[in-house]
PDB file of C-alpha atoms in Angstrom:
ATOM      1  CA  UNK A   1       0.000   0.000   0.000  1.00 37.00           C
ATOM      2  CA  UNK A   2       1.235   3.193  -0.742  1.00 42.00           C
ATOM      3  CA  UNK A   3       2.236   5.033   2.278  1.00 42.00           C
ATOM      4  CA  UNK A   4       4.664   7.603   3.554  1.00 42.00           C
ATOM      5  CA  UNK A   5       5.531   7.509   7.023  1.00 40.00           C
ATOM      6  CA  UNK A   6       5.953  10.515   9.031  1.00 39.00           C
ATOM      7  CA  UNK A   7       8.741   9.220  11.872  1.00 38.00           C
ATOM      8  CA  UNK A   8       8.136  12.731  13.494  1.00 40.00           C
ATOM      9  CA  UNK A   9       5.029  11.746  14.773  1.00 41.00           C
ATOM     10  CA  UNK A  10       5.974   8.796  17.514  1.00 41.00           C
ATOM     11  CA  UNK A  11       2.889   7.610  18.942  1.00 40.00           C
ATOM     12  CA  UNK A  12       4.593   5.928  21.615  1.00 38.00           C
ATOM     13  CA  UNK A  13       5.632   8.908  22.839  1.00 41.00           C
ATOM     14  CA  UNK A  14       4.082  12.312  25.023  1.00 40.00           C
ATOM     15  CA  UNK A  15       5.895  14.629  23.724  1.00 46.00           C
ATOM     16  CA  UNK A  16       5.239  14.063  20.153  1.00 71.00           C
ATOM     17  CA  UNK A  17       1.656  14.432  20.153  1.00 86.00           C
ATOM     18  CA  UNK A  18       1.907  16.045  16.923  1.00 91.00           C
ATOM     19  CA  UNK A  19       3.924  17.744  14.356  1.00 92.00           C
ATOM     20  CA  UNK A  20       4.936  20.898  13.228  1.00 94.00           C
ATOM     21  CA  UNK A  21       6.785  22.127   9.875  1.00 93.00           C
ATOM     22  CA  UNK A  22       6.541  25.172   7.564  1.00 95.00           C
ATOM     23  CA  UNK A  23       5.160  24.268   4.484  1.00 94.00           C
ATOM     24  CA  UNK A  24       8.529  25.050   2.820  1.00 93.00           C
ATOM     25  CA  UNK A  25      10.497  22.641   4.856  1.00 91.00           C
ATOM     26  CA  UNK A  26       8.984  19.660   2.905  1.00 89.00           C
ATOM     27  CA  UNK A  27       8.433  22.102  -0.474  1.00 89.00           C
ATOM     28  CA  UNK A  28      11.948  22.678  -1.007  1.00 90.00           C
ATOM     29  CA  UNK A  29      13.545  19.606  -0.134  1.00 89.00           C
ATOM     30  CA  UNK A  30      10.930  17.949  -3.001  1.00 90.00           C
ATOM     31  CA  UNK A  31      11.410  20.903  -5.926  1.00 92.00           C
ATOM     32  CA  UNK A  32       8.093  22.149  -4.262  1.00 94.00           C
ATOM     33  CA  UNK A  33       6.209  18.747  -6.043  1.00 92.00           C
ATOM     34  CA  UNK A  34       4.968  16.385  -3.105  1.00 90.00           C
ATOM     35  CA  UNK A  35       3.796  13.286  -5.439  1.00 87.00           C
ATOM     36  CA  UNK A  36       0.705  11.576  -4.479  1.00 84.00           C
ATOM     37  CA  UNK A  37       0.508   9.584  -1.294  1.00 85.00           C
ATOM     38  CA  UNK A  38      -1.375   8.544   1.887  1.00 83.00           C
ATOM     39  CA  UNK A  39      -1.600   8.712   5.883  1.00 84.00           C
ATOM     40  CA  UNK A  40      -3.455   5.629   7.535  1.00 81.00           C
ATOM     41  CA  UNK A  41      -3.868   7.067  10.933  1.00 85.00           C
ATOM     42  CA  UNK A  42      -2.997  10.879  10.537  1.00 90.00           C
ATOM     43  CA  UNK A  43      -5.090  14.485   9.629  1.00 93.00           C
ATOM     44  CA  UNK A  44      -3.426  16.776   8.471  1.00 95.00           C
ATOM     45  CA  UNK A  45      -4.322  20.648   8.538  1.00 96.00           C
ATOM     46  CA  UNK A  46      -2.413  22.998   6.344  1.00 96.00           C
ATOM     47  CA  UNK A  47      -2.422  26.653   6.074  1.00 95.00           C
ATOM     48  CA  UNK A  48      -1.086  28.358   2.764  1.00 95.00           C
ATOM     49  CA  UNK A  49      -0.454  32.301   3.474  1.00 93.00           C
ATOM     50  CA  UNK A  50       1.034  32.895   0.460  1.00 94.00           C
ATOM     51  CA  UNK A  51       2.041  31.565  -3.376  1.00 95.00           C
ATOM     52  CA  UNK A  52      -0.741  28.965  -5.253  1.00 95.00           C
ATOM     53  CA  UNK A  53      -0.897  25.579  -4.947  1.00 95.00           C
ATOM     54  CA  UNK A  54      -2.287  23.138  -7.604  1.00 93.00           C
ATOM     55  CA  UNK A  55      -2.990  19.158  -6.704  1.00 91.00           C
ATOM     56  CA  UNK A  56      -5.395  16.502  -6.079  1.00 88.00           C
ATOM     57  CA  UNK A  57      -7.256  14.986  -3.331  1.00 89.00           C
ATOM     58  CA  UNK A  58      -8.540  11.536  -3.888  1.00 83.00           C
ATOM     59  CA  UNK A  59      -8.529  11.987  -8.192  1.00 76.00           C
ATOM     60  CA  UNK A  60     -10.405  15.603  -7.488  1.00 83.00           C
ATOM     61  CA  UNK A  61      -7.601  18.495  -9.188  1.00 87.00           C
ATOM     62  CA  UNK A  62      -7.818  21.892  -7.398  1.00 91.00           C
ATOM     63  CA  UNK A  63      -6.445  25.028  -7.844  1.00 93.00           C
ATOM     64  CA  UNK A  64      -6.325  27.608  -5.399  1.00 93.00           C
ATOM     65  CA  UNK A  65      -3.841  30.971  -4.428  1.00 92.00           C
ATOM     66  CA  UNK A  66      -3.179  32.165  -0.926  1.00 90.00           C
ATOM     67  CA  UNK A  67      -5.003  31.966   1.538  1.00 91.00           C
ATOM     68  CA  UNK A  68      -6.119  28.588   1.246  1.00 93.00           C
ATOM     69  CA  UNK A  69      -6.591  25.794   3.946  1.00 94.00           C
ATOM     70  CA  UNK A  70      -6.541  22.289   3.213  1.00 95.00           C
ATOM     71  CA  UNK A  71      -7.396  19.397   5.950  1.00 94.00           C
ATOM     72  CA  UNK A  72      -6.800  15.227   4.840  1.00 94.00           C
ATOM     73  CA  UNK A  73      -8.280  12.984   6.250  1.00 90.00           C
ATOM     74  CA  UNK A  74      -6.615   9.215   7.255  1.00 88.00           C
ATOM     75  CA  UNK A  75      -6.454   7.089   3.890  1.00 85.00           C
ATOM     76  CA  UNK A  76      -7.099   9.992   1.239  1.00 86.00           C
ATOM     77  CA  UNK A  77      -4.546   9.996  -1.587  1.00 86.00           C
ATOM     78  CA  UNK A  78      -2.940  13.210  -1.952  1.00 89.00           C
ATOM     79  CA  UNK A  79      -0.378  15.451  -4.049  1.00 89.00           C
ATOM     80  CA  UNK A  80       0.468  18.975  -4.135  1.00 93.00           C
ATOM     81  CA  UNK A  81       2.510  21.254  -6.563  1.00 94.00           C
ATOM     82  CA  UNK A  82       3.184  24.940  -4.861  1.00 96.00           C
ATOM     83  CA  UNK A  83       4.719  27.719  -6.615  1.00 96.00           C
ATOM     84  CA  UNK A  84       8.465  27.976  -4.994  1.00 94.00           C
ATOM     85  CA  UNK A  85       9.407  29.379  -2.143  1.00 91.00           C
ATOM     86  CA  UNK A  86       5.382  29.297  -0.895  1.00 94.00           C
ATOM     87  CA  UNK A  87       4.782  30.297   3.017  1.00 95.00           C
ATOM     88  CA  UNK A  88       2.322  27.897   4.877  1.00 95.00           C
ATOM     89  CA  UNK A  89       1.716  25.808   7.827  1.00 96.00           C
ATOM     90  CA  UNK A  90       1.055  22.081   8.435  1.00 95.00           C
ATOM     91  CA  UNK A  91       0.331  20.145  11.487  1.00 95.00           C
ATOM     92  CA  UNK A  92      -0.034  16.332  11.888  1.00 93.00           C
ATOM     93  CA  UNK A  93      -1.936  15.124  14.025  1.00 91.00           C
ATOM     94  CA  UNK A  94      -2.363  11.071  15.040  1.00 91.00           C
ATOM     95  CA  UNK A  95      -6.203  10.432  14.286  1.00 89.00           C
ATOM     96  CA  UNK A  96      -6.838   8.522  17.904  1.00 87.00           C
ATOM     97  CA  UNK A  97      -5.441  11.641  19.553  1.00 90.00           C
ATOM     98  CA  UNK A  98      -7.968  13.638  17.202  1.00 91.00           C
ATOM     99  CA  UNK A  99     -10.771  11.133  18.476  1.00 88.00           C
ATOM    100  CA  UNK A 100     -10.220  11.714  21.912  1.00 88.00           C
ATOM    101  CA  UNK A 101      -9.277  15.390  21.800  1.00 91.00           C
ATOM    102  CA  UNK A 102     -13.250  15.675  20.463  1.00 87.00           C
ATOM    103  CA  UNK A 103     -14.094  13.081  22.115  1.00 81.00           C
ATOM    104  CA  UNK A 104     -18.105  13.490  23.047  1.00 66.00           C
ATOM    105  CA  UNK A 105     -18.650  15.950  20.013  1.00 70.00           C
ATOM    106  CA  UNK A 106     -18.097  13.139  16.872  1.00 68.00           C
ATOM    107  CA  UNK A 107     -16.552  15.703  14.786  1.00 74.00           C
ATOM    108  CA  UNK A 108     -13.969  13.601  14.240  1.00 74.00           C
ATOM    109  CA  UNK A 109     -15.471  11.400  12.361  1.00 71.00           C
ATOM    110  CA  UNK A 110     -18.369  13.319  11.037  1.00 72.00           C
ATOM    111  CA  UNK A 111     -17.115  16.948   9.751  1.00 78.00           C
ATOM    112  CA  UNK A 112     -13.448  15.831   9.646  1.00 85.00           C
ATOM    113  CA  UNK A 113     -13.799  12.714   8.275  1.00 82.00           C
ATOM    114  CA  UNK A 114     -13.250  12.990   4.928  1.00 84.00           C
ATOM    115  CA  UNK A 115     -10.462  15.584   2.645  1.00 91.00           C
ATOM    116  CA  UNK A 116     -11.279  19.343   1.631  1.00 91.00           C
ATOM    117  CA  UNK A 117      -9.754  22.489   0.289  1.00 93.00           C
ATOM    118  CA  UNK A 118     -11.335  25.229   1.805  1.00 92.00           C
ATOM    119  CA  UNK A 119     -10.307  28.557  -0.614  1.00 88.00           C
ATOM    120  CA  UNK A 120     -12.374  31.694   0.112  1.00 78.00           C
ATOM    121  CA  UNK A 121     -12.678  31.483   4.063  1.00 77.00           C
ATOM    122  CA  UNK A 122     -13.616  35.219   5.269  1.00 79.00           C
ATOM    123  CA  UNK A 123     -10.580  36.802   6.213  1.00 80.00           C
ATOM    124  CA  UNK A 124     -11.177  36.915   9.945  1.00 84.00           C
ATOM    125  CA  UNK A 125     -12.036  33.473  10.662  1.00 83.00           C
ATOM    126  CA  UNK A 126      -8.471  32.664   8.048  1.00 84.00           C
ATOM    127  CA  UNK A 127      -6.440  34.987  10.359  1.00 89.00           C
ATOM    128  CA  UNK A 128      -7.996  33.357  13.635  1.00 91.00           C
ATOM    129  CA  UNK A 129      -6.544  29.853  11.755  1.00 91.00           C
ATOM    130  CA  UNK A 130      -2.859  31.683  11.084  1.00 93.00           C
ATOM    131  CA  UNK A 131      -2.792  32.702  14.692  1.00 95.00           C
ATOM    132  CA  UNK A 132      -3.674  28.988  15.754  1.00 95.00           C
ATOM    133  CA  UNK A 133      -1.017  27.663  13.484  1.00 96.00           C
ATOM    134  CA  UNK A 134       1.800  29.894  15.003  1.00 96.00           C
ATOM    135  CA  UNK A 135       0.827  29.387  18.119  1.00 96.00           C
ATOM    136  CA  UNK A 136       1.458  25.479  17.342  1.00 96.00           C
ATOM    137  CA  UNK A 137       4.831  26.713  15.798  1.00 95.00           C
ATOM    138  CA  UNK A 138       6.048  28.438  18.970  1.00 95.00           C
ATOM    139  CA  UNK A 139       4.787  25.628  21.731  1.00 94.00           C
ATOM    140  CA  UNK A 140       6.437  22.928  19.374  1.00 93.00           C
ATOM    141  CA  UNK A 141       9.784  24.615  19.139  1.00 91.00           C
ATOM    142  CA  UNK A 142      10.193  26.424  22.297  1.00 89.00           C
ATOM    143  CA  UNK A 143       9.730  22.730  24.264  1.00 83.00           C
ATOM    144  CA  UNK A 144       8.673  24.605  27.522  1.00 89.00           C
ATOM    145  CA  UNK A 145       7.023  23.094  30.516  1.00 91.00           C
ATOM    146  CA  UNK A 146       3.069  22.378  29.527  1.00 91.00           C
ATOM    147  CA  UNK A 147       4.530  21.807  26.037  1.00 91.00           C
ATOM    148  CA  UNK A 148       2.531  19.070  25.574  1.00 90.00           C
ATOM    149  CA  UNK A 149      -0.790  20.200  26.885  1.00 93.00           C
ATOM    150  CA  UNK A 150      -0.685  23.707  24.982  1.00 94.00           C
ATOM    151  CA  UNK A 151      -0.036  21.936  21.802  1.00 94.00           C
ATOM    152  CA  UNK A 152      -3.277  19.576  22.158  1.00 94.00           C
ATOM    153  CA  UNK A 153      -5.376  22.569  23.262  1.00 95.00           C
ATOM    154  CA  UNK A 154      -4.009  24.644  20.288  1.00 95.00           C
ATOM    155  CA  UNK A 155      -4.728  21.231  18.156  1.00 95.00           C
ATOM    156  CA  UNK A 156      -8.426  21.220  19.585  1.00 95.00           C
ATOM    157  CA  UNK A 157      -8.931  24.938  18.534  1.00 95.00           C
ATOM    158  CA  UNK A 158      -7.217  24.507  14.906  1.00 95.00           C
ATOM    159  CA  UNK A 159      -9.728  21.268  14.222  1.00 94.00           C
ATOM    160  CA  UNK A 160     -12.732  23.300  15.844  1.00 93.00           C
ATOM    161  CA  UNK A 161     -11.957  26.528  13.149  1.00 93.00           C
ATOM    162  CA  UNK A 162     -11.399  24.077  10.031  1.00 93.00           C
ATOM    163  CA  UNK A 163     -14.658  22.482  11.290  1.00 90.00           C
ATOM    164  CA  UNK A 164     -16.517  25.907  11.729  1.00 88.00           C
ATOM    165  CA  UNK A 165     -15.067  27.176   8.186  1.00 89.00           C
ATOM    166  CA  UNK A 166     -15.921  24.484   6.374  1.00 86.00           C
ATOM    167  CA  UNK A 167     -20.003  24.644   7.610  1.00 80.00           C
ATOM    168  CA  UNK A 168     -19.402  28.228   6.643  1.00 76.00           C
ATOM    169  CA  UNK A 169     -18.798  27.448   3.565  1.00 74.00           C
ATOM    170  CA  UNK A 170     -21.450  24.991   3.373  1.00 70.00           C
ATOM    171  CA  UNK A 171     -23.725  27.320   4.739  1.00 68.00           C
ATOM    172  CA  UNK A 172     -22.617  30.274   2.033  1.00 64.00           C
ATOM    173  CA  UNK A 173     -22.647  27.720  -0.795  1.00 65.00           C
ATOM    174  CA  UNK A 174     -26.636  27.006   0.204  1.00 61.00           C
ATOM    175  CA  UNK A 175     -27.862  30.500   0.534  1.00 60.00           C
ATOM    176  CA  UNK A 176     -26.329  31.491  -2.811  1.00 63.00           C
ATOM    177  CA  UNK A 177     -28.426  28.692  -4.306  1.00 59.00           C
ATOM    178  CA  UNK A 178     -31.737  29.773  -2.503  1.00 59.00           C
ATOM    179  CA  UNK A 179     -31.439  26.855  -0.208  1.00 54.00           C
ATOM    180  CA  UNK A 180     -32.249  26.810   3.264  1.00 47.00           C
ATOM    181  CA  UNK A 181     -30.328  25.450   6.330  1.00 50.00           C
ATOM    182  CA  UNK A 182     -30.692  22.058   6.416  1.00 53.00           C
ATOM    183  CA  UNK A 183     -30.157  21.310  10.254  1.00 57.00           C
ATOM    184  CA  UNK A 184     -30.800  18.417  11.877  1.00 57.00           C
ATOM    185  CA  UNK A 185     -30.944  16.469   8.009  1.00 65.00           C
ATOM    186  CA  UNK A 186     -27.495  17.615   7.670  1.00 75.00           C
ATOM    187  CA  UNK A 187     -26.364  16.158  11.117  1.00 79.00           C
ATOM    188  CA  UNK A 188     -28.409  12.800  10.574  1.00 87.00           C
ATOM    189  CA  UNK A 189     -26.665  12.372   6.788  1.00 87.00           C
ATOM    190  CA  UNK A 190     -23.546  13.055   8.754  1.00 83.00           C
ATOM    191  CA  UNK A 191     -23.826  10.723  11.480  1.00 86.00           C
ATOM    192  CA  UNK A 192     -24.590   8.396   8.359  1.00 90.00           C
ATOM    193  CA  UNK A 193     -21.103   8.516   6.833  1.00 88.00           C
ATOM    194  CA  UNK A 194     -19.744   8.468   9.981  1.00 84.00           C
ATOM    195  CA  UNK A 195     -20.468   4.465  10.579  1.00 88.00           C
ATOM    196  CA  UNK A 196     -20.351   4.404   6.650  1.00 89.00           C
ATOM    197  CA  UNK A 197     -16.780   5.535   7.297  1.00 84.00           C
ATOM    198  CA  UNK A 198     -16.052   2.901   9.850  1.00 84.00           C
ATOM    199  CA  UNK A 199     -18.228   0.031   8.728  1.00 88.00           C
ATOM    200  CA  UNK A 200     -18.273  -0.373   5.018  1.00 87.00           C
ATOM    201  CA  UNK A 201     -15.878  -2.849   4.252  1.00 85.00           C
ATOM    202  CA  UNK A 202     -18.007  -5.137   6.528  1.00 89.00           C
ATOM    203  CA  UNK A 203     -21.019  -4.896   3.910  1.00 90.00           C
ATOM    204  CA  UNK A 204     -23.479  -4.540   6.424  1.00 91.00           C
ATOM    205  CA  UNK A 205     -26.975  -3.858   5.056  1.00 92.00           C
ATOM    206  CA  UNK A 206     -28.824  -0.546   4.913  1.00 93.00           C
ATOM    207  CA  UNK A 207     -31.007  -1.879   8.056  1.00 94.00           C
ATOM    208  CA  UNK A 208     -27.580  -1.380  10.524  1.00 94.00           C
ATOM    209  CA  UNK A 209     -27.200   1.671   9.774  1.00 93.00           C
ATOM    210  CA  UNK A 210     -30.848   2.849  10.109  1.00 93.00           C
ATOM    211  CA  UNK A 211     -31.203   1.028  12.918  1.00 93.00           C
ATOM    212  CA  UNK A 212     -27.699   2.522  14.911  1.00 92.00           C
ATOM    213  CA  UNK A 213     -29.332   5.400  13.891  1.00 91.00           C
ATOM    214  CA  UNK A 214     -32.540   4.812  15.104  1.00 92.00           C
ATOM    215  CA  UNK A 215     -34.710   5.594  12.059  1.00 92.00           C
ATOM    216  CA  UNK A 216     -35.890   3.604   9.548  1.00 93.00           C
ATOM    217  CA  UNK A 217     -34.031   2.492   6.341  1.00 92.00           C
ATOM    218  CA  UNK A 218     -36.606   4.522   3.686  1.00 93.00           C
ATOM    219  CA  UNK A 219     -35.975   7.876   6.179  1.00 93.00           C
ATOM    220  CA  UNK A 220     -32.625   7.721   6.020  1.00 92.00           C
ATOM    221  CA  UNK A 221     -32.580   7.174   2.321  1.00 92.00           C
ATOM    222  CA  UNK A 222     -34.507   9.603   1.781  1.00 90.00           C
ATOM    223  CA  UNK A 223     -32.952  12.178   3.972  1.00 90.00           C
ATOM    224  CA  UNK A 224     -29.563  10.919   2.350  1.00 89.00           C
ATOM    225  CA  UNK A 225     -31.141  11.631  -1.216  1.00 87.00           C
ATOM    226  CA  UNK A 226     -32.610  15.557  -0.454  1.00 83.00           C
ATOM    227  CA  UNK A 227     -29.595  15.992   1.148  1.00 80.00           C
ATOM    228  CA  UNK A 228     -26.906  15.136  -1.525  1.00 80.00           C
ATOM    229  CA  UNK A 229     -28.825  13.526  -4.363  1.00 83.00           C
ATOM    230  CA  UNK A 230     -27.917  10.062  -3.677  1.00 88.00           C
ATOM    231  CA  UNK A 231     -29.682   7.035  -1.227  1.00 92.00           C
ATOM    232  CA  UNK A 232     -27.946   5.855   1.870  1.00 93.00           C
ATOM    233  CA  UNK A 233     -27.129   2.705  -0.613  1.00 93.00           C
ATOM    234  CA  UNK A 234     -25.428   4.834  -3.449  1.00 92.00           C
ATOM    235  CA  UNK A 235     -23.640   6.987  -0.414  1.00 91.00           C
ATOM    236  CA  UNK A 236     -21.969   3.417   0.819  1.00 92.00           C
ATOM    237  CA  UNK A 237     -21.094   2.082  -2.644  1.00 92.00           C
ATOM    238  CA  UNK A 238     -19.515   5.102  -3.559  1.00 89.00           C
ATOM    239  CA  UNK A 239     -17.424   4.833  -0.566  1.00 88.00           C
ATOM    240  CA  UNK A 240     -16.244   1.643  -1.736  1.00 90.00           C
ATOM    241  CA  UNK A 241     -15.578   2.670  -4.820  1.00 89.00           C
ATOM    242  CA  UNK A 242     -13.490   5.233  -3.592  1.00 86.00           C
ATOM    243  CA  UNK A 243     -11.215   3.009  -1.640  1.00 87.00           C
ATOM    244  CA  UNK A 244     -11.310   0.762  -4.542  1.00 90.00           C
ATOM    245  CA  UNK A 245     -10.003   3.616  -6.812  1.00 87.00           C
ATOM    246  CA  UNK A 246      -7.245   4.395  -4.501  1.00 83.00           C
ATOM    247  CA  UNK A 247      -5.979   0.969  -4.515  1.00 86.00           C
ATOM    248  CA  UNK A 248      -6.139   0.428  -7.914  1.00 86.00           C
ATOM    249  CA  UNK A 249      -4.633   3.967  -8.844  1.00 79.00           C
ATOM    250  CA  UNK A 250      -1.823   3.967  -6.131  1.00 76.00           C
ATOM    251  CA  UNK A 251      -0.611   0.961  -5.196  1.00 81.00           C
ATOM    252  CA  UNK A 252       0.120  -2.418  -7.566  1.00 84.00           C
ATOM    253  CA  UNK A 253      -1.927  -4.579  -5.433  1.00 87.00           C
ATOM    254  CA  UNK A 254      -3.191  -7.593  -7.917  1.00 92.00           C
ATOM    255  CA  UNK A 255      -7.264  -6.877  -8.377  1.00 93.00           C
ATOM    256  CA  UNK A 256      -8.083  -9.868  -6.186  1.00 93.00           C
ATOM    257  CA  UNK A 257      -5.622  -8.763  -3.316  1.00 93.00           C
ATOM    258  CA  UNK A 258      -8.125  -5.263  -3.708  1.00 92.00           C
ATOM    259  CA  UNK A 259     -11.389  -7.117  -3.588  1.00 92.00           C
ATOM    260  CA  UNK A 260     -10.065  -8.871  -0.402  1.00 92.00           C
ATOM    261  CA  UNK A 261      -9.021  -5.698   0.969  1.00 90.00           C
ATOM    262  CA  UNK A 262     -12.390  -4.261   0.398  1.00 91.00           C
ATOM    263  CA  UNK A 263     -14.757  -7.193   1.731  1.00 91.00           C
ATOM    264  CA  UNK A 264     -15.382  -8.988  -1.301  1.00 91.00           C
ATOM    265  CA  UNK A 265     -15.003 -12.907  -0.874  1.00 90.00           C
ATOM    266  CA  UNK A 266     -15.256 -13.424  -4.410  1.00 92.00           C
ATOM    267  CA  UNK A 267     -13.113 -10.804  -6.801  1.00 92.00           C
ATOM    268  CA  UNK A 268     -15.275 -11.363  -9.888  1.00 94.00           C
ATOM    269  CA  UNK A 269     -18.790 -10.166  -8.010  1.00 93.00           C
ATOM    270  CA  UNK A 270     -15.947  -7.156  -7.125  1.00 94.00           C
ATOM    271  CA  UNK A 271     -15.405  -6.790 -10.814  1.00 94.00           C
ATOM    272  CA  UNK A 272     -18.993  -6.867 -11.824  1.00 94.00           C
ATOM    273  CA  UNK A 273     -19.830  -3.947  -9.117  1.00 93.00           C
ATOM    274  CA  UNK A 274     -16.537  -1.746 -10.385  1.00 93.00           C
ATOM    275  CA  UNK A 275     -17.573  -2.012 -13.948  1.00 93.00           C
ATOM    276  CA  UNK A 276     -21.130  -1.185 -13.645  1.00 92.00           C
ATOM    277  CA  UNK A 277     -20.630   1.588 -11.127  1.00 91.00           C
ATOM    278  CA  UNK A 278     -17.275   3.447 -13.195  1.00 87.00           C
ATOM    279  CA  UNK A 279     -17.862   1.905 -16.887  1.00 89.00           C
ATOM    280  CA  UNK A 280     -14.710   0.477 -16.861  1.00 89.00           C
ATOM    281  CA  UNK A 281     -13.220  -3.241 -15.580  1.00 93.00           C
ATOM    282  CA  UNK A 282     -10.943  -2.423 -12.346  1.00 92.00           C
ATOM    283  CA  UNK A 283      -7.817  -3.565 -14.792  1.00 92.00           C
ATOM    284  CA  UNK A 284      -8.641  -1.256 -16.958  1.00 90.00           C
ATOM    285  CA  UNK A 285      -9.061   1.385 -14.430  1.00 87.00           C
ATOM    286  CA  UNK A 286      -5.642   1.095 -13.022  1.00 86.00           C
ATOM    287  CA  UNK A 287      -4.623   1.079 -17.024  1.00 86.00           C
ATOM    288  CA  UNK A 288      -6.236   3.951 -17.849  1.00 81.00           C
ATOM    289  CA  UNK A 289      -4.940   5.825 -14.394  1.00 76.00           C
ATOM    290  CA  UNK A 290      -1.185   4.835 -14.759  1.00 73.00           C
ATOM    291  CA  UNK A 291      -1.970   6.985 -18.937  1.00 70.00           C
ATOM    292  CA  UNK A 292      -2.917   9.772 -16.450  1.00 57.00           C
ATOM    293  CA  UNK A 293      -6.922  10.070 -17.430  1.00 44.00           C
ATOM    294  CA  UNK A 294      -7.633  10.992 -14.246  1.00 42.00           C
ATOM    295  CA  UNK A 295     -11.562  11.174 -15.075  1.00 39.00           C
ATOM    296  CA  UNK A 296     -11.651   7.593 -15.301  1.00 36.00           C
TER     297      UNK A 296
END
C-alpha cells in the first residue's frame, strides 16, 4: 500500500503528540512537487499564506492561491505542486489523539472525516486559523514546561476553526443557491457517513445503519437523497468505490488482493460492481490511471 511515514510523529511517545513544519520545509527539499501519497492514521491541517498551490485529493484536481486551507483525512490519496518558495503551515496530528481530543462531540469522524480544500474562508475566521497555526509553531519549538498540553489545546482549537469554516462554507454555498439550512438532516446524513466511514468494508446492510441510527431504512434514504442527491445505498457504494479507486490507482496490489481488501469474498462479483458503477473493468481502471486520465 502506498504510504509515507511521518517518523516525526511517535505515537509511543508524550511529547510528540503532533507535528509541526513550515510548508517550505517539505516544499523545497521535493522541488516544491509532493507526489501523491497517503496517511493511515494521521489528519493533516495545512495553512497556505502565500504563493498557489495546484494538486489533487482523492482523483479531485484543485487550484487555489493564498489563503487557502486544506485538511486530509486518514487514507485519502494526496499530491500537491506549490509555486516555490510558498509560506504555509502544516500540522499532523495522530487520528486517535484527534478522536479523543473531540471526544463526546463526533466531529472527528463526522465533519473531519473525509479531505477538503477550503479557498475563500472570510478573512477573519483565516487569520484566527494563522494565529492557531503559530501558536502550534512556537509551543512545538520552544519545548517549555506544559509543552505538551498547549499543543493539544491549540490542536483542539485549529480542528474546531477548520470544522466551523468548512459549515461556513457549506452554509454560504446554500444561501447562494436559494437553499435553506438544512439542520438536523445535515447532522443525521452526517452521522450516516460516519459508521459508513467505519463500517463499510463489513457490507453490512442498509437496516444497521438505520437502525444505529434509530430511524428507519426509507428515512434515512430519503434524507440521504434531499440531502446530496444520492440514497444511503449509493452513499456506501460510492465509498467503496473510492477506496477501490485508490488501490487500484496507487498501489500495484493484484485486483483480487483489492477485492479482499475491500470485503469482497469473491473478486469477480468485485469486478462486476466496479464495472457497472465506473464503466470500466478495475484492470482497466488502473490502465487507464497509470496513462494519467484521471476522469476515469
Amino acid at each position: 500500500m502506498l504510504h509515507v511515514p511521518f517518523s516525526e510523529v511517535r505515537h509511543e511517545e508524550p511529547d510528540d503528540c503532533l507535528h509541526y513544519e513550515p510548508v517550505a520545509v517539505r516544499g523545497s527539499e521535493m522541488d516544491w512537487t509532493i507526489p501523491a501519497h497517503r496517511h493511515e492514521s494521521l489528519h493533516q491541517f495545512q495553512l497556505l499564506e502565500q504563493g498557489a498551490v495546484q494538486g489533487t485529493v482523492d482523483a479531485r484536481a484543485f487550484e487555489a492561491q493564498a489563503p487557502v486551507l486544506l485538511m486530509l483525512a486518514p487514507g485519502s490519496v494526496h499530491g500537491f505542486t506549490y509555486t516555490r518558495h510558498a509560506v504555509g503551515h502544516q500540522v499532523s496530528l495522530p487520528s486517535r489523539t484527534l478522536g479523543r481530543l473531540l471526544d463526546g462531540s463526533n466531529l472527528a469522524a463526522t465533519a473531519l472525516g473525509a479531505s477538503f480544500v477550503l479557498a475563500d474562508a472570510p478573512a477573519p475566521e483565516a487569520a484566527e486559523c494563522a494565529r492557531l497555526f503559530a501558536q502550534v509553531a512556537h509551543e512545538f519549538r520552544a519545548r517549555q514546561p506544559g509543552r505538551v498540553h498547549a499543543l493539544l489545546a491549540c490542536a483542539t482549537l485549529l480542528a474546531v476553526q477548520f470544522v466551523r469554516l468548512r459549515d461556513g462554507q457549506a452554509e454560504r454555498e446554500r444561501s447562494a443557491r436559494g437553499e435553506a439550512s438544512e439542520g438536523a438532516r445535515d447532522t443525521l446524513v452526517r452521522r450516516y457517513l460516519a459508521l459508513v466511514e467505519q463500517h463499510h468494508g463489513a457490507h453490512r446492510p442498509l437496516v444497521f445503519y438505520a437502525d444505529a441510527l434509530s430511524v428507519t431504512p426509507d428515512h434515512l434514504s430519503r434524507t440521504c437523497r434531499n440531502l446530496t442527491g444520492q440514497s444511503a445505498q449509493q452513499l456506501l457504494h460510492e465509498r467503496l468505490l473510492l477506496e477501490a479507486r485508490r488501490l487500484l490507482a496507487y498501489t500495484a496490489m493484484p485486483v483480487a488482493e483489492v477485492a479482499a481488501q475491500l470485503g469482497y469474498a469473491d473478486a469477480a462479483y468485485f469486478s462486476k460492481f466496479f464495472h457497472r458503477s465506473l464503466g470500466h473493468s478495475p484492470s482497466a481502471y488502473r490502465a487507464l490511471m497509470a496513462q494519467g486520465v484521471r476522469g476515469a
